[in-house]
Coordinates of C-alpha atoms in Angstrom, one line a residue:
X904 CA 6.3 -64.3 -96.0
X905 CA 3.0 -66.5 -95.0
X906 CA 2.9 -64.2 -91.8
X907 CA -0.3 -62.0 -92.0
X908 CA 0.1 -59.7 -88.7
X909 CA 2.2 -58.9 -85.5
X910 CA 1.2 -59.5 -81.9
X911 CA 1.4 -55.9 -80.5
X912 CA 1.0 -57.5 -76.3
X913 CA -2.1 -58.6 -74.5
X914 CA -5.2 -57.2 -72.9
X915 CA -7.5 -58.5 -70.2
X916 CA -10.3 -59.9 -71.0
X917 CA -13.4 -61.3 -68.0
X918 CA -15.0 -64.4 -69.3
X919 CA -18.2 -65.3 -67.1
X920 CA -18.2 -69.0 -66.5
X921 CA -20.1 -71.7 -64.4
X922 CA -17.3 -72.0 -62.1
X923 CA -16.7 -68.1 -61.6
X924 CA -15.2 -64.9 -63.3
X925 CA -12.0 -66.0 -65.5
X926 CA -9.5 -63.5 -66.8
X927 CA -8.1 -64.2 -70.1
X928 CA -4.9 -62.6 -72.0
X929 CA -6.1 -62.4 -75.2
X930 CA -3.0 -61.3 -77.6
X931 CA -3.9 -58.0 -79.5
X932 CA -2.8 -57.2 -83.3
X933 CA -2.0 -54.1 -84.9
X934 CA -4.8 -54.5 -87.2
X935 CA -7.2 -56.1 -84.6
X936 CA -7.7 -58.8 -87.2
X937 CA -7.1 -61.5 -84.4
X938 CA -10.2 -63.1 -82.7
X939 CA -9.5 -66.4 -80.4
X940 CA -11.8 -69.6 -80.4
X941 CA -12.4 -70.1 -77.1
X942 CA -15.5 -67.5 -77.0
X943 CA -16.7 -65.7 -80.2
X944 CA -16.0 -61.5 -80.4
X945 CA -17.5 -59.6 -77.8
X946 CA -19.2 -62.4 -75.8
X947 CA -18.7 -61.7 -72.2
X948 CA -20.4 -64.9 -70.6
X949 CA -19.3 -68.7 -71.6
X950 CA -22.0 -70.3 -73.7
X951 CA -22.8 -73.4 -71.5
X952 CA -23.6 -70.4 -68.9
X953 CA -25.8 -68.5 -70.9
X954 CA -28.0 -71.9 -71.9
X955 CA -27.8 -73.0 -68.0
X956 CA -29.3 -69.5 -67.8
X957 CA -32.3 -69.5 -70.3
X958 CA -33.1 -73.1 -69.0
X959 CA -33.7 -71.9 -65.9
X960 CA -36.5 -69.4 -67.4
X961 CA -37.8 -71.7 -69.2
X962 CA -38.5 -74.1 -66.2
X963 CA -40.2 -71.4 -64.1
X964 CA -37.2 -69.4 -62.5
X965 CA -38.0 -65.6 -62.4
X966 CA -35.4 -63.3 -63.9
X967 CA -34.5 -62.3 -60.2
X968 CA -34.2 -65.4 -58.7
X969 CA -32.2 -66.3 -61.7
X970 CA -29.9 -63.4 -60.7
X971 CA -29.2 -64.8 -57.0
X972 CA -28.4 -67.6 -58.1
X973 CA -25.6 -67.1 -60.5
X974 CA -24.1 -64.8 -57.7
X975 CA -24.2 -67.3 -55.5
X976 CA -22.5 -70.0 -57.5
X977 CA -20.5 -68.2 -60.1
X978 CA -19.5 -65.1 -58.0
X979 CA -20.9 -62.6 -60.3
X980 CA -24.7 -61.0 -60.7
X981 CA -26.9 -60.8 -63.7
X982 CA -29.5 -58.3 -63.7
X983 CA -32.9 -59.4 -64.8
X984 CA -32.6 -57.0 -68.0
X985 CA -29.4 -59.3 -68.8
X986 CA -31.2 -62.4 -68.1
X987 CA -34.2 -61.2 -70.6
X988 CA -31.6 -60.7 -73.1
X989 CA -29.8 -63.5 -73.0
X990 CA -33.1 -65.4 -73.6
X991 CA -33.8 -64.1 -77.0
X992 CA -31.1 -66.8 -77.9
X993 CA -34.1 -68.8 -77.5
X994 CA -35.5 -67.4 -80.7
X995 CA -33.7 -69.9 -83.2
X996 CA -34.8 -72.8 -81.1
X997 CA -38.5 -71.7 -81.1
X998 CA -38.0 -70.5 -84.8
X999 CA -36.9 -74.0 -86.0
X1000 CA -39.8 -75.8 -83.5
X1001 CA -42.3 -74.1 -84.7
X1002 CA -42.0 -73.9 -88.6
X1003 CA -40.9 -77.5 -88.8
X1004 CA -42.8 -79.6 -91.6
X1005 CA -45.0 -82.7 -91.7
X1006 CA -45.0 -83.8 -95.0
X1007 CA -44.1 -87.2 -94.5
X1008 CA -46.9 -88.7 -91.9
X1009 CA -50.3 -87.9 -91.6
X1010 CA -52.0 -86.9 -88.0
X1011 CA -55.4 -88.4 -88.0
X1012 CA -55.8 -86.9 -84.1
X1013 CA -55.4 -83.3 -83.6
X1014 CA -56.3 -82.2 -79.7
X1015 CA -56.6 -78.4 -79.7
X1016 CA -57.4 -75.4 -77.1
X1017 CA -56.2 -72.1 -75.5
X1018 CA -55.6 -70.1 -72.3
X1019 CA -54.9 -66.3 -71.9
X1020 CA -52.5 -64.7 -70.9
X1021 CA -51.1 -60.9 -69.7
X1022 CA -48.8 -59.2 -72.0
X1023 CA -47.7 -55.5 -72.3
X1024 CA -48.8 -53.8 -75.0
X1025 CA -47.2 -50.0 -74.9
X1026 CA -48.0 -48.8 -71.5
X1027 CA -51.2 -51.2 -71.3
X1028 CA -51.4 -54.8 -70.1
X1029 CA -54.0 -56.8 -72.6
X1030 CA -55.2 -60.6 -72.2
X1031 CA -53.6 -62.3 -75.1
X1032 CA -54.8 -66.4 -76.3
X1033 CA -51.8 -68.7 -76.8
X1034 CA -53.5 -71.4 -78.5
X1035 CA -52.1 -74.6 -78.7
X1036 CA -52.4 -77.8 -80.6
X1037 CA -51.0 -81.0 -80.3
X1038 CA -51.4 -84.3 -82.9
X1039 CA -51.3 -88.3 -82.3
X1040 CA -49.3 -89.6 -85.5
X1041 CA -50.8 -92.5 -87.6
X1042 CA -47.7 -94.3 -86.2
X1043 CA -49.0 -93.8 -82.8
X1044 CA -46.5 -90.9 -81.3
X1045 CA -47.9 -87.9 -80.1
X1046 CA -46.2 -84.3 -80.8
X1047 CA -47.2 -80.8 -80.0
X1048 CA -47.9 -79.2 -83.7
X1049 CA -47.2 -75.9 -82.9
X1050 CA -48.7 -72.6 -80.8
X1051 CA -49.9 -68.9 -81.7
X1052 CA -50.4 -66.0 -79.7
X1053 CA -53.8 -64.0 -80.7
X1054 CA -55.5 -60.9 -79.7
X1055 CA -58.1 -63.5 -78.7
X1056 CA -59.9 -66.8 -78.9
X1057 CA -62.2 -66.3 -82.2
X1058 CA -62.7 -67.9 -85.4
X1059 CA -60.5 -65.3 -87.1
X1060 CA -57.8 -66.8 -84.8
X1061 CA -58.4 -70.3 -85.0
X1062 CA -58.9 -69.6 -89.0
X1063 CA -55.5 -68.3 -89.0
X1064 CA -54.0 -71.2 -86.9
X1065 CA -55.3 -74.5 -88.7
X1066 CA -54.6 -72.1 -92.1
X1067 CA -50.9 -72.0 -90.8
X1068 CA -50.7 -75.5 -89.8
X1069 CA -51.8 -77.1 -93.2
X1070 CA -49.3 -74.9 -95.0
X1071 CA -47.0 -76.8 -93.1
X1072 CA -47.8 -80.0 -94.3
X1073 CA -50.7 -81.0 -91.8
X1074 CA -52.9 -83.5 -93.4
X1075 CA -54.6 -86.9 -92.7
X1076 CA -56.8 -85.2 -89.9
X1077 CA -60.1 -87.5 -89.0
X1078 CA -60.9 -86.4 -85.4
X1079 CA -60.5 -82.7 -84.0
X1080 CA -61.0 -82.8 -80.1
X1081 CA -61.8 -79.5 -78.2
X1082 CA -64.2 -77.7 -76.5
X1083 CA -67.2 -76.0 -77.4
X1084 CA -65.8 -72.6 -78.5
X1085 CA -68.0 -71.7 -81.6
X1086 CA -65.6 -70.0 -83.5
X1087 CA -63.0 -73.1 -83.0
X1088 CA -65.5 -75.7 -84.3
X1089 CA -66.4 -73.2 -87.3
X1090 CA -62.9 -72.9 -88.2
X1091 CA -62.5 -76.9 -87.6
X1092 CA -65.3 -77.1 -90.3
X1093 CA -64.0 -75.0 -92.9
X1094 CA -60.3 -76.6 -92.6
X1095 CA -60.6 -79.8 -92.1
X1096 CA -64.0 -81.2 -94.5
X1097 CA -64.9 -84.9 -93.7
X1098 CA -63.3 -84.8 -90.3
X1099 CA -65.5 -85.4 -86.8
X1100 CA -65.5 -83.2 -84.5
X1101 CA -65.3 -85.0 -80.7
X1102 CA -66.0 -82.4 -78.5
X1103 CA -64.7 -82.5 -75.1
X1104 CA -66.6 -84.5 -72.2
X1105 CA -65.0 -83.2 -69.4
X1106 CA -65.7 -79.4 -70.3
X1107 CA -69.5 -80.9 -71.2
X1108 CA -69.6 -82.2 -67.8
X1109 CA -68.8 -79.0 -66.7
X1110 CA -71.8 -77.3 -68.6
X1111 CA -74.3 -79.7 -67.4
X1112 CA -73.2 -78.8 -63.6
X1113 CA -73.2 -75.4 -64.4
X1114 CA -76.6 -75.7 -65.8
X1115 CA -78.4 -77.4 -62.5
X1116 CA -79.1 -76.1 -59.0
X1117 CA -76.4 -77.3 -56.1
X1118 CA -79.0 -79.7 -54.3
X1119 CA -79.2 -81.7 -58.3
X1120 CA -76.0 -81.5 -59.1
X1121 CA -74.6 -85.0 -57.1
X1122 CA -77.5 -86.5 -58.8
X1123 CA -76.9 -85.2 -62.4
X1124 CA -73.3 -85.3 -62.4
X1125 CA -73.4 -89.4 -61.1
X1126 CA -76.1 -90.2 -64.0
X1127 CA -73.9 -88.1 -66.6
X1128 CA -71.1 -89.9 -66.4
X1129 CA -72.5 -93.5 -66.8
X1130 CA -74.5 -91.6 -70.0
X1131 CA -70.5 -90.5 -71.7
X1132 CA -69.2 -93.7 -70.4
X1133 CA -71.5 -96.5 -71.6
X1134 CA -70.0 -99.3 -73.8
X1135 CA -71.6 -98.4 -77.3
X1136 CA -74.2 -96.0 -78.5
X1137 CA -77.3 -98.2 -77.8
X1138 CA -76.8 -98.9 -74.1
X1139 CA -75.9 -95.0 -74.0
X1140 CA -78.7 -94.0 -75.6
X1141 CA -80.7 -95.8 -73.2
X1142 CA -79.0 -94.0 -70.5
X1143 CA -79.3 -91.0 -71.9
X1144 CA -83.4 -91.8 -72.0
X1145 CA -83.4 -92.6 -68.4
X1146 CA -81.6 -89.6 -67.3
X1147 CA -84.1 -87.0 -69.5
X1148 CA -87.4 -89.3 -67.3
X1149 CA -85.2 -88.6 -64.0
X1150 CA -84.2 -84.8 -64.7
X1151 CA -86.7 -83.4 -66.5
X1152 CA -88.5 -81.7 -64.2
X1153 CA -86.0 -81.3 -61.7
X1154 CA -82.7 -79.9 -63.9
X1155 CA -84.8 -78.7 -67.4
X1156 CA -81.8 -77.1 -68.4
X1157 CA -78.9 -79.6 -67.7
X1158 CA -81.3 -82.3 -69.4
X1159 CA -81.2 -80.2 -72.4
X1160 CA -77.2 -79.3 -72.3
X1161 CA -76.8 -83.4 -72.7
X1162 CA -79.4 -83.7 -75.3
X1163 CA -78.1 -81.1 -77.7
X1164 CA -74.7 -82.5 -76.8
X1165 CA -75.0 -86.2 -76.9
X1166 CA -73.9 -86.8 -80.6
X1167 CA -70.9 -84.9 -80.6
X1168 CA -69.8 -85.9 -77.2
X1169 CA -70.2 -89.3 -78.4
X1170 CA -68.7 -89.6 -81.6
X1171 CA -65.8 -91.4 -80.9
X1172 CA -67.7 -94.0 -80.3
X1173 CA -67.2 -94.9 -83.8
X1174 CA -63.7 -95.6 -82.9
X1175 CA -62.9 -99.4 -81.3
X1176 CA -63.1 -99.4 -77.2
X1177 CA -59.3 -98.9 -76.7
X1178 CA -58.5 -95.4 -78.5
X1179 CA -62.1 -93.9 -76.1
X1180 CA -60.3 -93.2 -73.2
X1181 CA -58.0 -90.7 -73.9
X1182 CA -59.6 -89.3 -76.9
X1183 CA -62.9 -88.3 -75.3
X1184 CA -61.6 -85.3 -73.5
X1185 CA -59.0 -82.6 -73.8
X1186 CA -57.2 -83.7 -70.9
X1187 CA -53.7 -84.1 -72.9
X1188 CA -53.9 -80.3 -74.0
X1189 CA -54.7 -79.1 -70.9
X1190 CA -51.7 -81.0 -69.1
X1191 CA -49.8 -78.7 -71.2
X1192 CA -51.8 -75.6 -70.4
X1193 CA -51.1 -76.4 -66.5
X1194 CA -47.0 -76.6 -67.6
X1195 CA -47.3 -73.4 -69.2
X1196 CA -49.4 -71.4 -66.5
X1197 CA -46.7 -73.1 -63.9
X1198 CA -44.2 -71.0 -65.4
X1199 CA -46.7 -68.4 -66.6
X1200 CA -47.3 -67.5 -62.7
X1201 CA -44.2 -66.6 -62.3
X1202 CA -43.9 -63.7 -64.6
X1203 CA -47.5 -63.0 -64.2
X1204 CA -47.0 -60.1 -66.7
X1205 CA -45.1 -61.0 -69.9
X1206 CA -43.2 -57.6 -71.2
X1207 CA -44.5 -58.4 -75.0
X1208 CA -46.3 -60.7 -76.9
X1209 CA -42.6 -62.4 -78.4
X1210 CA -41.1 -62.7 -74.6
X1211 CA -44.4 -64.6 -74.2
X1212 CA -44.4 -66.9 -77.8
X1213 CA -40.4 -67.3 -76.5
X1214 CA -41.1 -68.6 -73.6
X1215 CA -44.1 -70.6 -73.9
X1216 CA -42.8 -72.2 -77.4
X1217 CA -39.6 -73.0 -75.9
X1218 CA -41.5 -74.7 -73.1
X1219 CA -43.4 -76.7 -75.7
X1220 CA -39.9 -77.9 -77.6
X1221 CA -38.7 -79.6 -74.9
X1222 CA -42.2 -81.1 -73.9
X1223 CA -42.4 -82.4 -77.6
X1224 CA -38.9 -83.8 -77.1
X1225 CA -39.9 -85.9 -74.1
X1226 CA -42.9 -87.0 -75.6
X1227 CA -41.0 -89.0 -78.7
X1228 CA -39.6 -91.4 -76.0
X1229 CA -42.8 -93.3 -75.9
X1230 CA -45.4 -94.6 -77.8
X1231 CA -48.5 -93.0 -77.2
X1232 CA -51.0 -95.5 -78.6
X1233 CA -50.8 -98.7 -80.6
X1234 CA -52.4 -97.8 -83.9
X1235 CA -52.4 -101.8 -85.4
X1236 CA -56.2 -102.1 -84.7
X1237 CA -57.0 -98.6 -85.8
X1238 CA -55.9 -99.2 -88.7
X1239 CA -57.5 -102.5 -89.5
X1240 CA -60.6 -100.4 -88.6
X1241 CA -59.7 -97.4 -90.6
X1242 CA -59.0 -100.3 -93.7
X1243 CA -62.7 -101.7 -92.4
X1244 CA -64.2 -98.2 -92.5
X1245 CA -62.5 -97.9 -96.7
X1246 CA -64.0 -101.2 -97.4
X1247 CA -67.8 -100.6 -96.3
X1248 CA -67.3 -97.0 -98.3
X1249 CA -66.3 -98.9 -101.6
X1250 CA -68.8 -101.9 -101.0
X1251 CA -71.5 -99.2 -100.7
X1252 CA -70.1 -96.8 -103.9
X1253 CA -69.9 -99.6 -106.4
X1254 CA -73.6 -101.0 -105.3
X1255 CA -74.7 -97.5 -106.2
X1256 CA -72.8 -97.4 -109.6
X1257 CA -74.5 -101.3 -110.0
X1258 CA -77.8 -99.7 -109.2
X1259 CA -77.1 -96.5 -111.5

């Protein structure tokens, strides 16, 4: 009485697995109400396959070299269309990455920058700006926040970005570190009141040599360095001093490239010796530029702007994952600082009330 249907035989079915091709009976009803649970309806390929598949993407494997492989150790050929399909499994994963919340810690380090890339656009291949941006915890981990693909790098882009981030939960930002795109800093500004702006050294560096003739540059570039790498802001003023009487005359332009530079280069001074180092420079960010243009090189032409926020975000996941297996810094004597820093600001408010 409980019974709900007949078997009416079986029928063939090819199952795609990591050891080969596998033929299944799978027993057919009259009603075709019967589905089996060793693959879901209509899947031709096992599931462990398919992710051993889009990993191999991910990790820089062109969509053709992808296909040689599976026919070499499964027996059966993929084409690359197949492959690009299967990927956009990746979606979910990306999806969930990249909308996740911060509500419960606060990032007072955000590093953030961009690179372009080449994505179809109808029958037209346009540069496109994945910009990127990654966070150091107030616990001292360091996670990728998040990345956007934009017509270009601008302040409407960038506005758009840190506007997307805080409605996410970002807060607790003190120090934004970057280059000296004008329409990043702006957006910086507008977003994120009261915090400094460090902008990067090495990409300064780079101005300053750009800025000088070839027979200066040895010169300017050894001089430079011990200006951004002095112990605190007096001895690096002082070095700063020597290297305008040396350059003056000789590299007008790279003397004024450090001058205009100096305080915003040199703001995280402010910060004690040990948190410098790798705060000073973009360096972290464009690690993770270099991982993405790895893999980047290999399509060299993505075929639209969501195979490219696919791939690249589901580059960045697993980055992120690797990254929570270590400490990045020890905040203890940042935040006996930071507590410092809140007691100077209350000594000095209620001497002002006193004196009101």
């Amino acid at each position: 009485d409980v019974r709900e249907g007949y078997r009416n035989g079986y029928r063939p079915r090819q199952l795609y697995t990591r050891v080969g091709p596998v033929t299944l009976r799978v027993p057919q009803t009259r009603d075709g109400s019967f589905s089996t649970d060793i693959f879901k309806r209509y899947q031709r390929s096992e599931q462990a396959l398919v992710l051993s598949l889009m990993e191999m993407v991910v990790n820089g494997v062109s969509t053709r070299k992808v296909t040689n492989i599976t026919e070499e150790l499964c027996g059966v050929s993929f084409s690359k269309s197949t492959v690009s399909q299967l990927c956009t499994g990746l979606d979910a994963r990306v999806k969930a990455f990249n909308e996740r919340r911060f509500d419960n810690i606060d990032y007072p380090f955000i590093i953030v920058d961009a690179m372009f890339i080449k994505s179809r656009d109808g029958d037209r291949v346009v540069s496109r700006a994945a910009l990127t941006i990654s966070g150091v915890r107030s616990d001292g981990y360091r996670e990728i926040l998040g990345v956007q693909i934009g017509d270009t790098e601008s302040f409407a882009t960038w506005d758009e970005t840190f506007r997307w981030l805080k409605s996410r939960g970002l807060k607790g930002v003190m120090y934004v570190v970057s280059d000296q795109h004008a329409g990043l800093v702006e957006a910086a500004r507008k977003h994120f009141q009261g915090a400094t702006w460090q902008r990067c050294q090495v990409h300064l560096m780079r101005n300053i040599l750009g800025s000088c003739s070839v027979r200066h540059r040895k010169g300017v570039a050894e001089m430079a360095k011990l200006v951004l790498q002095a112990p605190d802001m007096k001895e690096a003023r002082r070095r700063l001093a020597d290297f305008v009487e040396a350059f003056e005359k000789k590299a007008p332009k790279a003397v004024a490239c450090l001058e205009e530079a100096f305080e915003d280069a040199m703001a995280i001074m402010a910060l004690p010796d040990k948190y410098r180092r790798r705060l000073r420079t973009t360096n972290m960010q464009e690690r993770l530029n270099e991982e993405i243009r790895r893999r980047e090189r290999v399509i060299r032409i993505f075929p639209n702007d969501e195979s490219a926020h696919r791939m690249i975000g589901a580059l960045l996941a697993e980055m992120n994952e690797q990254w929570q297996a270590r400490r990045y810094l020890d905040m203890d004597e940042f935040n006996e600082w930071l507590a410092e820093q809140e007691s100077k600001k209350s000594n000095v408010l209620e001497l002002n009330q006193a004196t009101t």
